[in-house]
mmCIF file of C-alpha atoms in Angstrom:
data_model
loop_
_atom_site.group_PDB
_atom_site.id
_atom_site.type_symbol
_atom_site.label_atom_id
_atom_site.label_comp_id
_atom_site.label_asym_id
_atom_site.label_seq_id
_atom_site.Cartn_x
_atom_site.Cartn_y
_atom_site.Cartn_z
ATOM 1 C CA MET A 1224 -3.941 16.291 -59.491
ATOM 2 C CA PRO A 1225 -6.985 14.924 -61.376
ATOM 3 C CA ALA A 1226 -8.110 16.779 -64.507
ATOM 4 C CA LEU A 1227 -10.945 19.277 -64.076
ATOM 5 C CA LYS A 1228 -14.303 18.047 -65.317
ATOM 6 C CA THR A 1229 -15.856 20.417 -67.821
ATOM 7 C CA PRO A 1230 -19.511 19.957 -68.858
ATOM 8 C CA GLN A 1231 -18.287 18.278 -72.055
ATOM 9 C CA THR A 1232 -16.003 15.795 -70.264
ATOM 10 C CA GLN A 1233 -18.748 15.090 -67.718
ATOM 11 C CA VAL A 1234 -21.027 13.993 -70.570
ATOM 12 C CA VAL A 1235 -18.265 11.721 -71.899
ATOM 13 C CA PHE A 1236 -17.772 10.187 -68.423
ATOM 14 C CA GLN A 1237 -21.503 9.488 -68.165
ATOM 15 C CA ASP A 1238 -21.612 7.973 -71.653
ATOM 16 C CA ILE A 1239 -18.674 5.649 -70.859
ATOM 17 C CA ASN A 1240 -20.216 4.613 -67.541
ATOM 18 C CA GLN A 1241 -23.561 3.904 -69.191
ATOM 19 C CA SER A 1242 -21.908 1.911 -71.971
ATOM 20 C CA ILE A 1243 -19.957 -0.228 -69.480
ATOM 21 C CA LEU A 1244 -23.043 -0.794 -67.312
ATOM 22 C CA SER A 1245 -24.990 -1.838 -70.396
ATOM 23 C CA SER A 1246 -22.218 -4.272 -71.344
ATOM 24 C CA LEU A 1247 -22.185 -5.766 -67.838
ATOM 25 C CA HIS A 1248 -25.951 -6.280 -68.006
ATOM 26 C CA THR A 1249 -25.723 -7.909 -71.439
ATOM 27 C CA ALA A 1250 -22.918 -10.202 -70.291
ATOM 28 C CA ALA A 1251 -24.858 -11.203 -67.166
ATOM 29 C CA THR A 1252 -27.966 -12.109 -69.170
ATOM 30 C CA THR A 1253 -26.149 -14.036 -71.916
ATOM 31 C CA GLN A 1254 -26.918 -17.764 -71.798
ATOM 32 C CA VAL A 1255 -23.838 -19.941 -71.327
ATOM 33 C CA TYR A 1256 -23.550 -23.731 -71.157
ATOM 34 C CA HIS A 1257 -20.727 -25.894 -69.860
ATOM 35 C CA TYR A 1258 -20.295 -29.570 -70.634
ATOM 36 C CA GLU A 1259 -18.724 -31.847 -68.048
ATOM 37 C CA VAL A 1260 -17.312 -34.167 -70.701
ATOM 38 C CA GLY A 1261 -14.663 -32.576 -72.883
ATOM 39 C CA GLY A 1262 -14.660 -29.266 -71.013
ATOM 40 C CA ARG A 1263 -16.513 -27.553 -73.858
ATOM 41 C CA CYS A 1264 -18.494 -24.384 -73.239
ATOM 42 C CA ILE A 1265 -20.991 -22.410 -75.313
ATOM 43 C CA GLY A 1266 -21.605 -18.692 -74.948
ATOM 44 C CA CYS A 1267 -18.469 -17.843 -72.973
ATOM 45 C CA ASP A 1268 -16.800 -16.521 -76.129
ATOM 46 C CA VAL A 1269 -19.752 -14.156 -76.572
ATOM 47 C CA VAL A 1270 -19.410 -12.896 -72.985
ATOM 48 C CA ALA A 1271 -15.651 -12.488 -73.497
ATOM 49 C CA ASN A 1272 -16.219 -10.338 -76.584
ATOM 50 C CA ILE A 1273 -18.687 -8.176 -74.646
ATOM 51 C CA HIS A 1274 -16.026 -7.612 -71.979
ATOM 52 C CA ARG A 1275 -13.380 -6.868 -74.613
ATOM 53 C CA THR A 1276 -15.624 -4.237 -76.181
ATOM 54 C CA ALA A 1277 -16.319 -2.633 -72.782
ATOM 55 C CA ILE A 1278 -12.580 -2.496 -71.991
ATOM 56 C CA LEU A 1279 -11.957 -0.876 -75.375
ATOM 57 C CA VAL A 1280 -14.627 1.747 -74.619
ATOM 58 C CA ALA A 1281 -13.016 2.476 -71.243
ATOM 59 C CA ARG A 1282 -9.610 2.937 -72.869
ATOM 60 C CA GLN A 1283 -10.896 5.474 -75.384
ATOM 61 C CA GLN A 1284 -10.991 8.184 -72.726
ATOM 62 C CA GLU A 1285 -7.557 9.476 -71.731
ATOM 63 C CA PRO A 1286 -6.898 9.370 -68.901
ATOM 64 C CA ILE A 1287 -9.051 6.311 -68.241
ATOM 65 C CA VAL A 1288 -12.089 7.070 -66.076
ATOM 66 C CA CYS A 1289 -11.446 5.035 -62.915
ATOM 67 C CA ASN A 1290 -14.448 4.367 -60.677
ATOM 68 C CA GLY A 1291 -16.513 1.567 -59.172
ATOM 69 C CA VAL A 1292 -18.089 0.708 -62.530
ATOM 70 C CA LEU A 1293 -14.698 0.121 -64.136
ATOM 71 C CA LEU A 1294 -13.527 -1.940 -61.160
ATOM 72 C CA GLU A 1295 -16.637 -4.114 -61.457
ATOM 73 C CA LEU A 1296 -15.941 -4.637 -65.172
ATOM 74 C CA VAL A 1297 -12.412 -5.826 -64.421
ATOM 75 C CA SER A 1298 -13.619 -8.037 -61.545
ATOM 76 C CA GLN A 1299 -16.211 -9.745 -63.754
ATOM 77 C CA THR A 1300 -13.681 -10.155 -66.562
ATOM 78 C CA ILE A 1301 -11.230 -11.810 -64.172
ATOM 79 C CA ARG A 1302 -14.032 -13.988 -62.795
ATOM 80 C CA LEU A 1303 -14.757 -15.248 -66.317
ATOM 81 C CA LEU A 1304 -11.083 -15.979 -66.997
ATOM 82 C CA SER A 1305 -10.524 -17.619 -63.590
ATOM 83 C CA SER A 1306 -13.405 -20.031 -64.131
ATOM 84 C CA HIS A 1307 -11.741 -21.235 -67.364
ATOM 85 C CA LEU A 1308 -8.158 -21.594 -66.142
ATOM 86 C CA GLU A 1309 -8.359 -25.370 -65.916
ATOM 87 C CA THR A 1310 -10.273 -25.756 -69.187
ATOM 88 C CA HIS A 1311 -7.725 -23.610 -71.017
ATOM 89 C CA THR A 1312 -4.902 -25.953 -70.003
ATOM 90 C CA THR A 1313 -6.531 -28.860 -71.864
ATOM 91 C CA HIS A 1314 -8.631 -27.116 -74.540
ATOM 92 C CA TYR A 1315 -7.292 -24.063 -76.332
ATOM 93 C CA LEU A 1316 -9.653 -21.090 -75.998
ATOM 94 C CA SER A 1317 -8.708 -18.281 -78.365
ATOM 95 C CA TRP A 1318 -10.947 -15.787 -76.594
ATOM 96 C CA PHE A 1319 -9.134 -16.545 -73.311
ATOM 97 C CA ASP A 1320 -5.776 -15.404 -74.712
ATOM 98 C CA ASN A 1321 -7.299 -12.360 -76.432
ATOM 99 C CA LEU A 1322 -9.149 -11.210 -73.312
ATOM 100 C CA SER A 1323 -6.076 -11.792 -71.128
ATOM 101 C CA LEU A 1324 -3.955 -9.712 -73.495
ATOM 102 C CA ASP A 1325 -6.520 -6.897 -73.349
ATOM 103 C CA LEU A 1326 -6.250 -6.921 -69.558
ATOM 104 C CA TRP A 1327 -2.433 -6.741 -69.613
ATOM 105 C CA GLU A 1328 -2.487 -3.803 -72.045
ATOM 106 C CA PHE A 1329 -5.177 -2.165 -69.925
ATOM 107 C CA SER A 1330 -3.048 -2.415 -66.763
ATOM 108 C CA LYS A 1331 -0.062 -0.900 -68.610
ATOM 109 C CA GLN A 1332 -2.147 2.093 -69.642
ATOM 110 C CA LEU A 1333 -3.423 2.532 -66.078
ATOM 111 C CA LYS A 1334 0.158 2.446 -64.825
ATOM 112 C CA ASP A 1335 1.394 4.894 -67.488
ATOM 113 C CA GLU A 1336 -1.330 7.401 -66.649
ATOM 114 C CA THR A 1337 -0.381 7.759 -62.977
ATOM 115 C CA ASN A 1338 2.470 9.905 -61.691
ATOM 116 C CA GLU A 1339 2.801 8.127 -58.363
ATOM 117 C CA SER A 1340 5.345 5.408 -57.711
ATOM 118 C CA ASP A 1341 4.531 2.051 -56.193
ATOM 119 C CA ILE A 1342 5.840 1.138 -52.750
ATOM 120 C CA HIS A 1343 6.995 -1.967 -50.880
ATOM 121 C CA PRO A 1344 4.781 -2.265 -47.759
ATOM 122 C CA LEU A 1345 6.506 -3.953 -44.839
ATOM 123 C CA ASN A 1346 3.395 -5.357 -43.172
ATOM 124 C CA LEU A 1347 0.082 -5.901 -44.948
ATOM 125 C CA THR A 1348 -1.634 -7.166 -41.782
ATOM 126 C CA THR A 1349 -1.825 -3.634 -40.359
ATOM 127 C CA PRO A 1350 -4.195 -0.897 -41.615
ATOM 128 C CA PRO A 1351 -2.699 0.815 -44.686
ATOM 129 C CA TYR A 1352 -3.228 4.265 -43.192
ATOM 130 C CA SER A 1353 -3.287 5.738 -39.706
ATOM 131 C CA PRO A 1354 -6.558 7.314 -38.462
ATOM 132 C CA SER A 1355 -5.013 10.787 -38.792
ATOM 133 C CA GLU A 1356 -4.250 10.120 -42.466
ATOM 134 C CA GLU A 1357 -7.590 8.505 -43.306
ATOM 135 C CA LYS A 1358 -9.634 11.623 -42.533
ATOM 136 C CA TYR A 1359 -7.843 13.483 -45.326
ATOM 137 C CA MET A 1360 -8.490 10.773 -47.922
ATOM 138 C CA VAL A 1361 -11.377 10.913 -50.406
ATOM 139 C CA PHE A 1362 -12.936 7.462 -50.753
ATOM 140 C CA GLU A 1363 -14.224 8.194 -54.264
ATOM 141 C CA ASP A 1364 -10.827 9.447 -55.450
ATOM 142 C CA PRO A 1365 -10.246 7.936 -58.939
ATOM 143 C CA GLU A 1366 -6.708 6.980 -57.889
ATOM 144 C CA ASN A 1367 -8.186 4.563 -55.329
ATOM 145 C CA TYR A 1368 -9.980 2.724 -58.129
ATOM 146 C CA ARG A 1369 -6.966 2.934 -60.432
ATOM 147 C CA ARG A 1370 -4.789 1.215 -57.819
ATOM 148 C CA ALA A 1371 -7.418 -1.405 -56.969
ATOM 149 C CA THR A 1372 -7.961 -2.203 -60.655
ATOM 150 C CA ARG A 1373 -4.231 -2.616 -61.296
ATOM 151 C CA ALA A 1374 -3.834 -4.823 -58.220
ATOM 152 C CA GLU A 1375 -6.654 -7.145 -59.353
ATOM 153 C CA ILE A 1376 -5.083 -7.552 -62.803
ATOM 154 C CA TYR A 1377 -1.611 -8.183 -61.352
ATOM 155 C CA TYR A 1378 -3.027 -10.784 -58.963
ATOM 156 C CA PHE A 1379 -4.816 -12.661 -61.737
ATOM 157 C CA ARG A 1380 -1.753 -12.620 -63.975
ATOM 158 C CA ALA A 1381 0.276 -14.074 -61.109
ATOM 159 C CA LEU A 1382 -2.377 -16.734 -60.500
ATOM 160 C CA MET A 1383 -2.466 -17.663 -64.182
ATOM 161 C CA ASN A 1384 1.320 -18.060 -64.315
ATOM 162 C CA GLU A 1385 1.355 -20.109 -61.117
ATOM 163 C CA TYR A 1386 -1.447 -22.295 -62.445
ATOM 164 C CA ALA A 1387 0.718 -23.085 -65.475
ATOM 165 C CA SER A 1388 3.323 -24.513 -63.019
ATOM 166 C CA THR A 1389 6.201 -23.682 -65.377
ATOM 167 C CA ASN A 1390 6.049 -19.910 -64.812
ATOM 168 C CA ILE A 1391 6.560 -19.709 -61.042
ATOM 169 C CA GLU A 1392 9.203 -17.005 -61.337
ATOM 170 C CA GLU A 1393 6.868 -14.768 -63.344
ATOM 171 C CA ALA A 1394 4.026 -15.524 -60.925
ATOM 172 C CA ILE A 1395 6.184 -14.264 -58.066
ATOM 173 C CA GLN A 1396 6.995 -11.147 -60.077
ATOM 174 C CA TYR A 1397 3.302 -10.266 -60.449
ATOM 175 C CA TYR A 1398 2.400 -11.138 -56.867
ATOM 176 C CA ARG A 1399 5.081 -8.616 -55.917
ATOM 177 C CA LYS A 1400 3.627 -6.056 -58.322
ATOM 178 C CA CYS A 1401 0.245 -6.574 -56.658
ATOM 179 C CA VAL A 1402 1.472 -6.009 -53.093
ATOM 180 C CA THR A 1403 3.527 -2.961 -54.041
ATOM 181 C CA VAL A 1404 0.606 -0.995 -55.491
ATOM 182 C CA ARG A 1405 -0.145 1.774 -53.014
ATOM 183 C CA PRO A 1406 -2.978 0.748 -50.636
ATOM 184 C CA THR A 1407 -6.436 2.343 -50.611
ATOM 185 C CA LEU A 1408 -9.475 2.424 -48.341
ATOM 186 C CA LEU A 1409 -11.245 -0.108 -50.583
ATOM 187 C CA PRO A 1410 -11.621 -3.356 -48.550
ATOM 188 C CA SER A 1411 -11.366 -5.559 -51.646
ATOM 189 C CA HIS A 1412 -8.020 -3.978 -52.543
ATOM 190 C CA HIS A 1413 -6.545 -4.552 -49.088
ATOM 191 C CA HIS A 1414 -7.771 -8.148 -49.101
ATOM 192 C CA ILE A 1415 -6.307 -8.991 -52.498
ATOM 193 C CA GLN A 1416 -2.945 -7.552 -51.447
ATOM 194 C CA GLN A 1417 -3.027 -9.748 -48.340
ATOM 195 C CA SER A 1418 -3.756 -12.751 -50.593
ATOM 196 C CA ALA A 1419 -0.796 -11.852 -52.804
ATOM 197 C CA ALA A 1420 1.463 -11.475 -49.769
ATOM 198 C CA ALA A 1421 0.321 -14.898 -48.529
ATOM 199 C CA ALA A 1422 1.082 -16.372 -51.961
ATOM 200 C CA LEU A 1423 4.600 -14.941 -51.845
ATOM 201 C CA GLN A 1424 5.117 -16.480 -48.427
ATOM 202 C CA ARG A 1425 3.758 -19.802 -49.659
ATOM 203 C CA LEU A 1426 6.144 -19.711 -52.610
ATOM 204 C CA GLY A 1427 9.071 -18.817 -50.378
ATOM 205 C CA ALA A 1428 9.683 -15.448 -52.028
ATOM 206 C CA THR A 1429 9.092 -12.953 -49.224
ATOM 207 C CA ASN A 1430 12.606 -11.507 -49.379
ATOM 208 C CA SER A 1431 12.668 -9.309 -52.496
ATOM 209 C CA ASP A 1432 16.235 -8.144 -51.827
ATOM 210 C CA SER A 1433 17.873 -11.540 -52.060
ATOM 211 C CA SER A 1434 18.100 -12.431 -55.743
ATOM 212 C CA SER A 1435 20.122 -15.595 -55.138
ATOM 213 C CA ALA A 1436 17.617 -16.899 -52.614
ATOM 214 C CA PHE A 1437 14.821 -15.941 -54.978
ATOM 215 C CA LYS A 1438 16.257 -18.016 -57.801
ATOM 216 C CA SER A 1439 16.989 -21.059 -55.671
ATOM 217 C CA ARG A 1440 13.584 -20.997 -54.007
ATOM 218 C CA THR A 1441 11.628 -20.562 -57.241
ATOM 219 C CA SER A 1442 13.432 -23.491 -58.806
ATOM 220 C CA SER A 1443 12.595 -25.655 -55.808
ATOM 221 C CA VAL A 1444 8.964 -24.511 -55.896
ATOM 222 C CA SER A 1445 8.587 -25.399 -59.561
ATOM 223 C CA SER A 1446 9.887 -28.899 -58.916
ATOM 224 C CA ARG A 1447 7.503 -29.681 -56.049
ATOM 225 C CA SER A 1448 4.865 -32.339 -56.406
ATOM 226 C CA LEU A 1449 1.398 -30.950 -57.168
ATOM 227 C CA GLY A 1450 0.012 -33.073 -54.389
ATOM 228 C CA SER A 1451 2.319 -31.694 -51.714
ATOM 229 C CA SER A 1452 0.280 -30.930 -48.619
ATOM 230 C CA SER A 1453 2.589 -28.074 -47.627
ATOM 231 C CA SER A 1454 1.644 -26.017 -50.683
ATOM 232 C CA SER A 1455 -1.744 -27.325 -51.807
ATOM 233 C CA THR A 1456 -5.172 -25.667 -51.716
ATOM 234 C CA SER A 1457 -8.454 -27.465 -51.041
ATOM 235 C CA CYS A 1458 -11.481 -27.090 -53.297
ATOM 236 C CA SER A 1459 -14.325 -25.411 -51.386
ATOM 237 C CA SER A 1460 -16.836 -27.850 -52.872
ATOM 238 C CA CYS A 1461 -15.317 -31.352 -53.148
ATOM 239 C CA GLY A 1462 -12.224 -30.927 -50.959
ATOM 240 C CA LYS A 1463 -9.814 -32.004 -53.691
ATOM 241 C CA GLU A 1464 -6.303 -30.665 -53.158
ATOM 242 C CA LYS A 1465 -4.176 -28.992 -55.830
ATOM 243 C CA ARG A 1466 -1.196 -26.679 -55.604
ATOM 244 C CA VAL A 1467 -2.983 -23.979 -57.593
ATOM 245 C CA MET A 1468 -6.642 -23.491 -58.439
ATOM 246 C CA PRO A 1469 -8.874 -20.542 -59.400
ATOM 247 C CA VAL A 1470 -10.225 -18.368 -56.580
ATOM 248 C CA CYS A 1471 -13.559 -16.535 -56.484
ATOM 249 C CA ALA A 1472 -12.780 -13.116 -57.974
ATOM 250 C CA LYS A 1473 -15.292 -11.422 -55.676
ATOM 251 C CA CYS A 1474 -14.386 -12.612 -52.148
ATOM 252 C CA LYS A 1475 -10.875 -13.975 -52.892
ATOM 253 C CA THR A 1476 -11.328 -16.710 -50.235
ATOM 254 C CA ARG A 1477 -13.109 -19.651 -51.929
ATOM 255 C CA TYR A 1478 -11.132 -21.904 -54.289
ATOM 256 C CA TYR A 1479 -12.585 -24.354 -56.839
ATOM 257 C CA CYS A 1480 -10.876 -27.151 -58.749
ATOM 258 C CA GLY A 1481 -13.111 -26.748 -61.804
ATOM 259 C CA MET A 1482 -16.338 -25.451 -63.319
ATOM 260 C CA ALA A 1483 -18.396 -28.375 -61.968
ATOM 261 C CA CYS A 1484 -17.504 -27.547 -58.348
ATOM 262 C CA LEU A 1485 -17.961 -23.824 -58.936
ATOM 263 C CA LYS A 1486 -21.513 -24.447 -60.184
ATOM 264 C CA ALA A 1487 -22.271 -26.994 -57.434
ATOM 265 C CA ASP A 1488 -21.337 -24.509 -54.701
ATOM 266 C CA LYS A 1489 -22.868 -21.447 -56.379
ATOM 267 C CA ALA A 1490 -26.097 -21.263 -54.352
ATOM 268 C CA LYS A 1491 -24.368 -21.565 -50.982
ATOM 269 C CA HIS A 1492 -21.390 -19.422 -51.905
ATOM 270 C CA SER A 1493 -23.498 -16.576 -53.311
ATOM 271 C CA LEU A 1494 -24.946 -16.091 -49.814
ATOM 272 C CA TYR A 1495 -21.436 -16.083 -48.325
ATOM 273 C CA CYS A 1496 -20.193 -13.585 -50.923
ATOM 274 C CA THR A 1497 -23.183 -11.294 -50.357
ATOM 275 C CA THR A 1498 -22.785 -11.411 -46.583
ATOM 276 C CA LYS A 1499 -19.041 -10.799 -46.821
#
């Protein structure tokens, strides 16, 4: 049962929300520049530090205040990290590791503060709840946002490990964590769990009860060619195929091979994202 909100705690909630919203606005208006040659960027470290500060503010309240504002903060943080996945493989970005670590610690705290256990859904293509159950659910329930936030972080951690190519087994572990978070009525949550389930199927790790099959399949996955058509993803801008590439953190359907393609497709994709 959620803690009762006294007038004093209500003021704290409002202060935290306002602080996070202010941070999101500052991050959105910060000038950043990316150079095609050398993969160097300017300003992204500033945005990362703004996000780190906002996450720290959110963690100061125990339990963490989970709502749409917090979910947006995590989504934008993951969007920033996802757009630098490729750059980070060739140019060390200290802020990337620091921000990623903040996210992992954040997800642990979210998990520790809930009393419910995660589940293993059998079929993510069906609605998570029956109509009779849905009418008793509160859409704005903080637990909905807590679950959705955890799922987004688990999905990104899985993606980051898969992108590294040498951590396929750990990627599978976090895709599984993502799909086993209890579902909510939030469409973005259901969609990201479907994406994680599809990733598990693509990696040949749908059977969580067979440890021997899991080990043999993950070893075969890690040894595949990056250009294999059976496991590659096409860039939404240039069409280039790679086994793993960052996905738009907002719609979870458009993939980009690098920052250049992400920027080239931004105008067209922003309309798609808004419509979706």
